[in-house]
PDB file of C-alpha atoms in Angstrom:
ATOM      1  CA  MET A   1      14.084 -39.427  30.964  1.00  0.00           C
ATOM      2  CA  THR A   2      12.330 -40.168  34.225  1.00  0.00           C
ATOM      3  CA  ASN A   3      12.110 -37.745  37.133  1.00  0.00           C
ATOM      4  CA  ILE A   4       9.762 -39.068  39.757  1.00  0.00           C
ATOM      5  CA  PHE A   5      10.767 -37.302  42.918  1.00  0.00           C
ATOM      6  CA  TYR A   6      11.173 -33.898  44.465  1.00  0.00           C
ATOM      7  CA  GLU A   7      13.855 -32.564  42.175  1.00  0.00           C
ATOM      8  CA  GLN A   8      16.524 -29.969  42.721  1.00  0.00           C
ATOM      9  CA  ILE A   9      17.435 -28.125  39.526  1.00  0.00           C
ATOM     10  CA  ILE A  10      21.050 -28.801  38.574  1.00  0.00           C
ATOM     11  CA  PRO A  11      22.249 -26.421  35.811  1.00  0.00           C
ATOM     12  CA  ASN A  12      23.945 -27.621  32.634  1.00  0.00           C
ATOM     13  CA  ARG A  13      27.696 -27.228  32.692  1.00  0.00           C
ATOM     14  CA  ALA A  14      28.598 -23.562  31.984  1.00  0.00           C
ATOM     15  CA  LEU A  15      24.925 -22.534  31.882  1.00  0.00           C
ATOM     16  CA  PRO A  16      23.090 -20.992  34.862  1.00  0.00           C
ATOM     17  CA  PHE A  17      19.989 -23.134  34.157  1.00  0.00           C
ATOM     18  CA  ARG A  18      19.114 -26.626  32.942  1.00  0.00           C
ATOM     19  CA  LEU A  19      18.257 -26.937  29.258  1.00  0.00           C
ATOM     20  CA  LEU A  20      16.870 -30.175  27.797  1.00  0.00           C
ATOM     21  CA  VAL A  21      15.792 -31.057  24.264  1.00  0.00           C
ATOM     22  CA  HIS A  22      13.383 -33.918  23.533  1.00  0.00           C
ATOM     23  CA  ASP A  23      13.494 -34.784  19.846  1.00  0.00           C
ATOM     24  CA  ASN A  24      14.063 -38.540  19.605  1.00  0.00           C
ATOM     25  CA  GLY A  25      10.357 -39.368  19.966  1.00  0.00           C
ATOM     26  CA  THR A  26      10.858 -42.099  22.558  1.00  0.00           C
ATOM     27  CA  ALA A  27       8.134 -42.992  25.024  1.00  0.00           C
ATOM     28  CA  HIS A  28       8.851 -41.883  28.564  1.00  0.00           C
ATOM     29  CA  THR A  29       7.216 -41.135  31.868  1.00  0.00           C
ATOM     30  CA  VAL A  30       7.830 -38.370  34.365  1.00  0.00           C
ATOM     31  CA  LEU A  31       6.010 -39.262  37.568  1.00  0.00           C
ATOM     32  CA  PRO A  32       4.583 -36.536  39.850  1.00  0.00           C
ATOM     33  CA  HIS A  33       7.224 -34.261  41.370  1.00  0.00           C
ATOM     34  CA  TRP A  34       7.888 -30.587  42.018  1.00  0.00           C
ATOM     35  CA  HIS A  35      10.655 -27.988  42.140  1.00  0.00           C
ATOM     36  CA  GLN A  36      11.502 -25.023  44.315  1.00  0.00           C
ATOM     37  CA  SER A  37      11.663 -22.819  41.223  1.00  0.00           C
ATOM     38  CA  PHE A  38      10.199 -22.493  37.696  1.00  0.00           C
ATOM     39  CA  GLU A  39      10.114 -25.036  34.879  1.00  0.00           C
ATOM     40  CA  LEU A  40       9.218 -24.107  31.283  1.00  0.00           C
ATOM     41  CA  ASP A  41       8.004 -26.818  28.883  1.00  0.00           C
ATOM     42  CA  TYR A  42       7.525 -25.854  25.237  1.00  0.00           C
ATOM     43  CA  VAL A  43       6.401 -27.934  22.224  1.00  0.00           C
ATOM     44  CA  ILE A  44       7.977 -27.004  18.882  1.00  0.00           C
ATOM     45  CA  ARG A  45       6.380 -29.830  16.903  1.00  0.00           C
ATOM     46  CA  GLY A  46       3.860 -32.547  17.713  1.00  0.00           C
ATOM     47  CA  VAL A  47       2.131 -32.784  21.099  1.00  0.00           C
ATOM     48  CA  ASN A  48       2.924 -33.721  24.679  1.00  0.00           C
ATOM     49  CA  LYS A  49       0.140 -36.100  25.623  1.00  0.00           C
ATOM     50  CA  GLN A  50      -1.048 -36.592  29.180  1.00  0.00           C
ATOM     51  CA  PHE A  51       0.671 -33.619  30.789  1.00  0.00           C
ATOM     52  CA  THR A  52      -0.525 -33.448  34.395  1.00  0.00           C
ATOM     53  CA  LEU A  53      -0.298 -30.202  36.348  1.00  0.00           C
ATOM     54  CA  ASN A  54      -2.094 -29.270  39.564  1.00  0.00           C
ATOM     55  CA  ASN A  55      -4.217 -32.427  39.325  1.00  0.00           C
ATOM     56  CA  GLN A  56      -5.408 -31.637  35.774  1.00  0.00           C
ATOM     57  CA  THR A  57      -4.389 -33.758  32.777  1.00  0.00           C
ATOM     58  CA  PHE A  58      -4.321 -32.253  29.289  1.00  0.00           C
ATOM     59  CA  GLU A  59      -2.644 -32.476  25.874  1.00  0.00           C
ATOM     60  CA  GLN A  60       0.016 -29.828  25.325  1.00  0.00           C
ATOM     61  CA  ALA A  61      -0.242 -28.591  21.722  1.00  0.00           C
ATOM     62  CA  THR A  62       2.348 -27.334  19.229  1.00  0.00           C
ATOM     63  CA  HIS A  63       3.581 -23.819  20.140  1.00  0.00           C
ATOM     64  CA  GLU A  64       2.102 -24.101  23.623  1.00  0.00           C
ATOM     65  CA  LEU A  65       4.195 -23.220  26.659  1.00  0.00           C
ATOM     66  CA  VAL A  66       3.431 -24.811  30.007  1.00  0.00           C
ATOM     67  CA  VAL A  67       4.869 -22.923  32.970  1.00  0.00           C
ATOM     68  CA  VAL A  68       5.287 -24.907  36.178  1.00  0.00           C
ATOM     69  CA  ASN A  69       5.490 -22.525  39.115  1.00  0.00           C
ATOM     70  CA  PRO A  70       7.392 -23.337  42.326  1.00  0.00           C
ATOM     71  CA  TYR A  71       5.841 -26.193  44.324  1.00  0.00           C
ATOM     72  CA  GLU A  72       3.318 -27.124  41.636  1.00  0.00           C
ATOM     73  CA  VAL A  73       3.085 -30.905  41.256  1.00  0.00           C
ATOM     74  CA  HIS A  74       3.443 -32.048  37.650  1.00  0.00           C
ATOM     75  CA  GLY A  75       4.122 -35.170  35.594  1.00  0.00           C
ATOM     76  CA  LEU A  76       4.032 -36.515  32.066  1.00  0.00           C
ATOM     77  CA  SER A  77       3.278 -39.754  30.227  1.00  0.00           C
ATOM     78  CA  LEU A  78       4.341 -39.768  26.580  1.00  0.00           C
ATOM     79  CA  PRO A  79       3.839 -42.483  23.965  1.00  0.00           C
ATOM     80  CA  LEU A  80       6.245 -43.162  21.114  1.00  0.00           C
ATOM     81  CA  ALA A  81       5.990 -40.192  18.700  1.00  0.00           C
ATOM     82  CA  LYS A  82       8.878 -39.640  16.284  1.00  0.00           C
ATOM     83  CA  GLU A  83       7.587 -36.244  15.137  1.00  0.00           C
ATOM     84  CA  ARG A  84       7.640 -34.714  18.633  1.00  0.00           C
ATOM     85  CA  ILE A  85      10.143 -31.923  19.402  1.00  0.00           C
ATOM     86  CA  ALA A  86       9.990 -30.236  22.796  1.00  0.00           C
ATOM     87  CA  LEU A  87      12.220 -28.189  25.086  1.00  0.00           C
ATOM     88  CA  THR A  88      12.433 -27.992  28.858  1.00  0.00           C
ATOM     89  CA  VAL A  89      14.084 -25.077  30.642  1.00  0.00           C
ATOM     90  CA  MET A  90      14.536 -25.489  34.388  1.00  0.00           C
ATOM     91  CA  LEU A  91      15.413 -22.298  36.208  1.00  0.00           C
ATOM     92  CA  PRO A  92      17.210 -22.509  39.567  1.00  0.00           C
ATOM     93  CA  ALA A  93      16.215 -19.990  42.232  1.00  0.00           C
ATOM     94  CA  SER A  94      19.703 -18.468  41.957  1.00  0.00           C
ATOM     95  CA  PHE A  95      19.072 -17.621  38.300  1.00  0.00           C
ATOM     96  CA  ILE A  96      15.632 -16.146  39.016  1.00  0.00           C
ATOM     97  CA  ARG A  97      17.174 -13.898  41.684  1.00  0.00           C
ATOM     98  CA  THR A  98      19.405 -12.281  39.037  1.00  0.00           C
ATOM     99  CA  THR A  99      16.193 -10.826  37.522  1.00  0.00           C
ATOM    100  CA  GLY A 100      15.281  -9.118  40.801  1.00  0.00           C
ATOM    101  CA  ILE A 101      12.457 -11.603  41.504  1.00  0.00           C
ATOM    102  CA  LEU A 102      12.272 -13.769  44.616  1.00  0.00           C
ATOM    103  CA  ILE A 103      10.712 -17.237  44.479  1.00  0.00           C
ATOM    104  CA  GLY A 104       7.119 -16.826  45.593  1.00  0.00           C
ATOM    105  CA  ASP A 105       6.920 -13.156  44.553  1.00  0.00           C
ATOM    106  CA  VAL A 106       5.106 -13.942  41.308  1.00  0.00           C
ATOM    107  CA  ARG A 107       2.980 -16.636  39.784  1.00  0.00           C
ATOM    108  CA  ILE A 108       3.039 -17.098  35.999  1.00  0.00           C
ATOM    109  CA  LYS A 109       0.030 -18.280  33.992  1.00  0.00           C
ATOM    110  CA  ASN A 110       0.321 -22.055  33.489  1.00  0.00           C
ATOM    111  CA  ARG A 111      -0.674 -22.439  29.826  1.00  0.00           C
ATOM    112  CA  ILE A 112       0.238 -19.967  27.070  1.00  0.00           C
ATOM    113  CA  ASP A 113      -0.744 -20.594  23.428  1.00  0.00           C
ATOM    114  CA  ASN A 114       0.751 -19.231  20.212  1.00  0.00           C
ATOM    115  CA  ASP A 115       2.581 -16.214  21.611  1.00  0.00           C
ATOM    116  CA  ARG A 116       4.657 -14.983  18.644  1.00  0.00           C
ATOM    117  CA  HIS A 117       7.499 -13.742  20.840  1.00  0.00           C
ATOM    118  CA  LEU A 118       7.787 -17.063  22.658  1.00  0.00           C
ATOM    119  CA  ILE A 119       7.590 -19.002  19.383  1.00  0.00           C
ATOM    120  CA  THR A 120      10.570 -17.023  18.071  1.00  0.00           C
ATOM    121  CA  TYR A 121      12.630 -17.325  21.259  1.00  0.00           C
ATOM    122  CA  PHE A 122      12.110 -21.079  21.668  1.00  0.00           C
ATOM    123  CA  GLU A 123      12.766 -21.806  17.964  1.00  0.00           C
ATOM    124  CA  GLN A 124      16.043 -19.885  18.242  1.00  0.00           C
ATOM    125  CA  LEU A 125      16.884 -21.708  21.474  1.00  0.00           C
ATOM    126  CA  TYR A 126      16.293 -25.077  19.836  1.00  0.00           C
ATOM    127  CA  LEU A 127      18.433 -24.173  16.818  1.00  0.00           C
ATOM    128  CA  SER A 128      21.241 -23.029  19.107  1.00  0.00           C
ATOM    129  CA  MET A 129      21.275 -26.503  20.684  1.00  0.00           C
ATOM    130  CA  LYS A 130      21.401 -28.319  17.349  1.00  0.00           C
ATOM    131  CA  HIS A 131      24.314 -26.360  15.874  1.00  0.00           C
ATOM    132  CA  SER A 132      27.967 -26.831  16.737  1.00  0.00           C
ATOM    133  CA  THR A 133      28.912 -25.076  19.949  1.00  0.00           C
ATOM    134  CA  ASN A 134      31.100 -22.012  19.532  1.00  0.00           C
ATOM    135  CA  LEU A 135      32.230 -19.155  21.746  1.00  0.00           C
ATOM    136  CA  GLY A 136      28.929 -17.343  21.374  1.00  0.00           C
ATOM    137  CA  THR A 137      26.501 -20.252  21.743  1.00  0.00           C
ATOM    138  CA  GLN A 138      26.163 -20.178  25.522  1.00  0.00           C
ATOM    139  CA  ALA A 139      25.836 -16.386  25.560  1.00  0.00           C
ATOM    140  CA  THR A 140      23.073 -16.681  22.961  1.00  0.00           C
ATOM    141  CA  GLN A 141      21.243 -19.305  25.027  1.00  0.00           C
ATOM    142  CA  ILE A 142      21.500 -17.260  28.217  1.00  0.00           C
ATOM    143  CA  GLY A 143      20.252 -14.168  26.409  1.00  0.00           C
ATOM    144  CA  LEU A 144      17.275 -16.025  24.929  1.00  0.00           C
ATOM    145  CA  VAL A 145      16.247 -17.437  28.307  1.00  0.00           C
ATOM    146  CA  TYR A 146      16.416 -13.939  29.846  1.00  0.00           C
ATOM    147  CA  LYS A 147      14.177 -12.724  26.997  1.00  0.00           C
ATOM    148  CA  ILE A 148      11.714 -15.559  27.679  1.00  0.00           C
ATOM    149  CA  ILE A 149      11.409 -14.971  31.403  1.00  0.00           C
ATOM    150  CA  GLY A 150      11.327 -11.197  30.931  1.00  0.00           C
ATOM    151  CA  HIS A 151       8.411 -11.586  28.520  1.00  0.00           C
ATOM    152  CA  LEU A 152       6.649 -13.976  30.902  1.00  0.00           C
ATOM    153  CA  PHE A 153       7.060 -11.647  33.875  1.00  0.00           C
ATOM    154  CA  ARG A 154       5.773  -8.665  31.891  1.00  0.00           C
ATOM    155  CA  GLN A 155       2.840 -10.313  30.143  1.00  0.00           C
ATOM    156  CA  TYR A 156       1.699 -13.310  32.179  1.00  0.00           C
ATOM    157  CA  ALA A 157       2.757 -12.893  35.816  1.00  0.00           C
ATOM    158  CA  THR A 158       0.756 -11.778  38.823  1.00  0.00           C
ATOM    159  CA  HIS A 159       2.291 -10.595  42.062  1.00  0.00           C
ATOM    160  CA  GLN A 160       2.001 -12.616  45.239  1.00  0.00           C
ATOM    161  CA  SER A 161       3.833 -12.247  48.493  1.00  0.00           C
ATOM    162  CA  HIS A 162       6.476 -14.934  48.982  1.00  0.00           C
ATOM    163  CA  SER A 163       5.793 -14.659  52.717  1.00  0.00           C
ATOM    164  CA  SER A 164       2.058 -15.331  52.311  1.00  0.00           C
ATOM    165  CA  THR A 165       0.663 -17.770  54.843  1.00  0.00           C
ATOM    166  CA  HIS A 166      -0.738 -20.102  52.178  1.00  0.00           C
ATOM    167  CA  PHE A 167       2.476 -20.344  50.174  1.00  0.00           C
ATOM    168  CA  GLN A 168       4.673 -20.875  53.228  1.00  0.00           C
ATOM    169  CA  HIS A 169       2.322 -23.509  54.641  1.00  0.00           C
ATOM    170  CA  LYS A 170       2.265 -25.438  51.354  1.00  0.00           C
ATOM    171  CA  LYS A 171       6.047 -25.149  50.977  1.00  0.00           C
ATOM    172  CA  ALA A 172       6.665 -26.426  54.503  1.00  0.00           C
ATOM    173  CA  GLN A 173       4.375 -29.427  54.073  1.00  0.00           C
ATOM    174  CA  MET A 174       5.771 -30.431  50.676  1.00  0.00           C
ATOM    175  CA  ASP A 175       9.339 -30.078  51.925  1.00  0.00           C
ATOM    176  CA  ARG A 176       8.491 -32.652  54.608  1.00  0.00           C
ATOM    177  CA  LEU A 177       7.742 -35.199  51.861  1.00  0.00           C
ATOM    178  CA  ALA A 178      10.979 -34.593  49.952  1.00  0.00           C
ATOM    179  CA  PRO A 179      13.249 -36.978  51.930  1.00  0.00           C
ATOM    180  CA  ALA A 180      10.850 -39.895  51.436  1.00  0.00           C
ATOM    181  CA  LEU A 181      10.518 -39.294  47.700  1.00  0.00           C
ATOM    182  CA  ASN A 182      14.280 -39.183  47.275  1.00  0.00           C
ATOM    183  CA  TRP A 183      14.578 -42.336  49.396  1.00  0.00           C
ATOM    184  CA  ILE A 184      12.051 -44.137  47.148  1.00  0.00           C
ATOM    185  CA  GLU A 185      14.189 -43.318  44.114  1.00  0.00           C
ATOM    186  CA  HIS A 186      17.110 -45.230  45.602  1.00  0.00           C
ATOM    187  CA  HIS A 187      15.212 -48.104  47.262  1.00  0.00           C
ATOM    188  CA  TYR A 188      12.132 -48.831  45.137  1.00  0.00           C
ATOM    189  CA  GLN A 189      13.450 -52.333  44.264  1.00  0.00           C
ATOM    190  CA  GLU A 190      13.231 -53.253  47.966  1.00  0.00           C
ATOM    191  CA  ARG A 191      10.232 -54.067  50.121  1.00  0.00           C
ATOM    192  CA  ILE A 192       8.811 -50.707  51.265  1.00  0.00           C
ATOM    193  CA  THR A 193       6.209 -49.875  53.920  1.00  0.00           C
ATOM    194  CA  VAL A 194       4.435 -46.643  54.808  1.00  0.00           C
ATOM    195  CA  PRO A 195       5.993 -46.580  58.323  1.00  0.00           C
ATOM    196  CA  GLN A 196       9.452 -46.776  56.696  1.00  0.00           C
ATOM    197  CA  LEU A 197       8.723 -43.798  54.476  1.00  0.00           C
ATOM    198  CA  ALA A 198       7.171 -41.842  57.313  1.00  0.00           C
ATOM    199  CA  GLN A 199      10.267 -42.405  59.432  1.00  0.00           C
ATOM    200  CA  VAL A 200      12.493 -41.056  56.644  1.00  0.00           C
ATOM    201  CA  SER A 201      10.395 -37.858  56.656  1.00  0.00           C
ATOM    202  CA  SER A 202      10.211 -37.734  60.490  1.00  0.00           C
ATOM    203  CA  LEU A 203       6.407 -37.915  60.418  1.00  0.00           C
ATOM    204  CA  SER A 204       3.826 -40.256  61.853  1.00  0.00           C
ATOM    205  CA  PRO A 205       2.584 -42.863  59.337  1.00  0.00           C
ATOM    206  CA  SER A 206      -0.955 -41.456  59.321  1.00  0.00           C
ATOM    207  CA  TYR A 207       0.121 -37.824  58.822  1.00  0.00           C
ATOM    208  CA  PHE A 208       2.669 -38.822  56.183  1.00  0.00           C
ATOM    209  CA  ALA A 209       0.010 -40.753  54.245  1.00  0.00           C
ATOM    210  CA  HIS A 210      -2.343 -37.771  54.544  1.00  0.00           C
ATOM    211  CA  LEU A 211       0.222 -35.308  53.156  1.00  0.00           C
ATOM    212  CA  PHE A 212       1.189 -37.696  50.378  1.00  0.00           C
ATOM    213  CA  LYS A 213      -2.407 -38.128  49.270  1.00  0.00           C
ATOM    214  CA  THR A 214      -3.047 -34.381  49.522  1.00  0.00           C
ATOM    215  CA  TYR A 215      -0.199 -33.301  47.247  1.00  0.00           C
ATOM    216  CA  LEU A 216       0.503 -36.323  45.029  1.00  0.00           C
ATOM    217  CA  LYS A 217      -3.107 -37.533  44.724  1.00  0.00           C
ATOM    218  CA  GLN A 218      -2.211 -41.174  45.343  1.00  0.00           C
ATOM    219  CA  THR A 219      -1.122 -43.409  48.190  1.00  0.00           C
ATOM    220  CA  PRO A 220       2.598 -43.834  48.953  1.00  0.00           C
ATOM    221  CA  LEU A 221       2.558 -47.500  47.934  1.00  0.00           C
ATOM    222  CA  ASN A 222       0.769 -46.772  44.654  1.00  0.00           C
ATOM    223  CA  TYR A 223       3.521 -44.246  43.957  1.00  0.00           C
ATOM    224  CA  VAL A 224       6.176 -46.889  44.654  1.00  0.00           C
ATOM    225  CA  ASP A 225       4.396 -49.274  42.285  1.00  0.00           C
ATOM    226  CA  SER A 226       4.410 -46.580  39.583  1.00  0.00           C
ATOM    227  CA  ARG A 227       8.168 -46.195  39.978  1.00  0.00           C
ATOM    228  CA  ARG A 228       8.653 -49.939  39.668  1.00  0.00           C
ATOM    229  CA  LEU A 229       6.323 -50.072  36.694  1.00  0.00           C
ATOM    230  CA  ASP A 230       8.297 -47.409  34.850  1.00  0.00           C
ATOM    231  CA  ASP A 231      11.478 -49.457  35.252  1.00  0.00           C
ATOM    232  CA  ALA A 232       9.658 -52.618  34.230  1.00  0.00           C
ATOM    233  CA  LYS A 233       8.442 -50.980  30.993  1.00  0.00           C
ATOM    234  CA  LYS A 234      12.018 -50.166  30.003  1.00  0.00           C
ATOM    235  CA  LEU A 235      13.210 -53.719  30.669  1.00  0.00           C
ATOM    236  CA  ILE A 236      10.222 -55.245  28.879  1.00  0.00           C
ATOM    237  CA  THR A 237      10.851 -53.227  25.722  1.00  0.00           C
ATOM    238  CA  ASN A 238      14.656 -53.160  25.741  1.00  0.00           C
ATOM    239  CA  THR A 239      15.698 -56.610  27.000  1.00  0.00           C
ATOM    240  CA  GLN A 240      14.863 -60.270  26.440  1.00  0.00           C
ATOM    241  CA  ASN A 241      14.501 -60.927  30.170  1.00  0.00           C
ATOM    242  CA  SER A 242      11.476 -62.949  31.189  1.00  0.00           C
ATOM    243  CA  ILE A 243       8.519 -61.163  32.762  1.00  0.00           C
ATOM    244  CA  GLU A 244       9.163 -63.090  35.976  1.00  0.00           C
ATOM    245  CA  GLN A 245      12.790 -61.917  36.094  1.00  0.00           C
ATOM    246  CA  ILE A 246      11.773 -58.315  35.425  1.00  0.00           C
ATOM    247  CA  ALA A 247       9.104 -58.362  38.125  1.00  0.00           C
ATOM    248  CA  LEU A 248      11.607 -59.407  40.789  1.00  0.00           C
ATOM    249  CA  VAL A 249      14.382 -57.068  39.604  1.00  0.00           C
ATOM    250  CA  VAL A 250      12.227 -53.925  39.839  1.00  0.00           C
ATOM    251  CA  GLY A 251      10.719 -54.820  43.222  1.00  0.00           C
ATOM    252  CA  PHE A 252       7.386 -56.522  42.559  1.00  0.00           C
ATOM    253  CA  SER A 253       6.773 -59.549  44.759  1.00  0.00           C
ATOM    254  CA  SER A 254       5.668 -61.727  41.829  1.00  0.00           C
ATOM    255  CA  THR A 255       4.678 -61.781  38.170  1.00  0.00           C
ATOM    256  CA  LYS A 256       1.070 -61.598  39.346  1.00  0.00           C
ATOM    257  CA  ALA A 257       1.758 -58.336  41.177  1.00  0.00           C
ATOM    258  CA  LEU A 258       3.474 -56.867  38.093  1.00  0.00           C
ATOM    259  CA  ASN A 259       0.609 -57.902  35.822  1.00  0.00           C
ATOM    260  CA  SER A 260      -1.927 -56.463  38.246  1.00  0.00           C
ATOM    261  CA  SER A 261      -0.132 -53.097  38.123  1.00  0.00           C
ATOM    262  CA  PHE A 262       0.145 -53.252  34.325  1.00  0.00           C
ATOM    263  CA  HIS A 263      -3.540 -54.017  33.956  1.00  0.00           C
ATOM    264  CA  ARG A 264      -4.473 -51.188  36.299  1.00  0.00           C
ATOM    265  CA  HIS A 265      -2.429 -48.635  34.325  1.00  0.00           C
ATOM    266  CA  TYR A 266      -2.578 -49.958  30.741  1.00  0.00           C
ATOM    267  CA  ASN A 267      -5.480 -52.420  30.680  1.00  0.00           C
ATOM    268  CA  GLN A 268      -3.184 -55.239  29.542  1.00  0.00           C
ATOM    269  CA  THR A 269      -0.650 -57.670  30.976  1.00  0.00           C
ATOM    270  CA  ALA A 270       3.106 -57.160  30.810  1.00  0.00           C
ATOM    271  CA  SER A 271       3.394 -59.818  28.082  1.00  0.00           C
ATOM    272  CA  GLU A 272       0.668 -58.133  26.039  1.00  0.00           C
ATOM    273  CA  TYR A 273       2.459 -54.795  26.476  1.00  0.00           C
ATOM    274  CA  ARG A 274       5.715 -56.308  25.156  1.00  0.00           C
ATOM    275  CA  LYS A 275       3.954 -57.877  22.177  1.00  0.00           C
ATOM    276  CA  HIS A 276       2.155 -54.612  21.349  1.00  0.00           C
ATOM    277  CA  TYR A 277       5.387 -52.595  21.604  1.00  0.00           C
ATOM    278  CA  LEU A 278       7.384 -54.954  19.404  1.00  0.00           C
ATOM    279  CA  ASN A 279       4.686 -54.946  16.755  1.00  0.00           C
TER     280      ASN A 279
END
């Protein structure tokens, strides 16, 4: 699963939120992005390595919940780990409003360890996803998620005004970047320039680059390279295509450019990465 852009939360069919289970242990990358509402990431078994939130990178432990508040930039880089089981619950603003809370009213603590109530709720949620669906399954899942957010609001939330100057300023600036990030997702295989991206967001190139660096902690073109690199990794490990073919397909100008990006991120060439993965 790769989400590398400003992401709207699309609920699962027949559920008022998005519920994802990660239990196949595959390596994957989620590049920096944000939501307008809350995301809950919980580890049932194993660890989530290299979880990045608010410009801090850490290892998420077993029975640890990471809460991503609205407009908090986050990402993830996970190696192959067959023992890992994790859940993600993404809560649309419409669902949060049914609790009487408005987005921006509260901020929940980001990292919560070994809370016995949350351990129980998330274990039950995971089991409900692994069993055959029946008439009561969705009701059970909805009830468990209400229990989770109710517990979080009671025990770990602090009030903040959704109309606060700081929150509204941050929201407005990050919303200006959203069109460019969505555009990158659909055009990263093409030649891309900063002026192009700035035009998509209706900003000057210099101000666009400033906002991008402020919130995503990297340049726009480095971000584009990361998107291409993520695609390249999949093709390197799952196809027999040559490194040269892969470089051109994902948008790098040459094998040299692909290898330069690989070395910068993984301290090895694309060929070395393929050999290491296959072994």
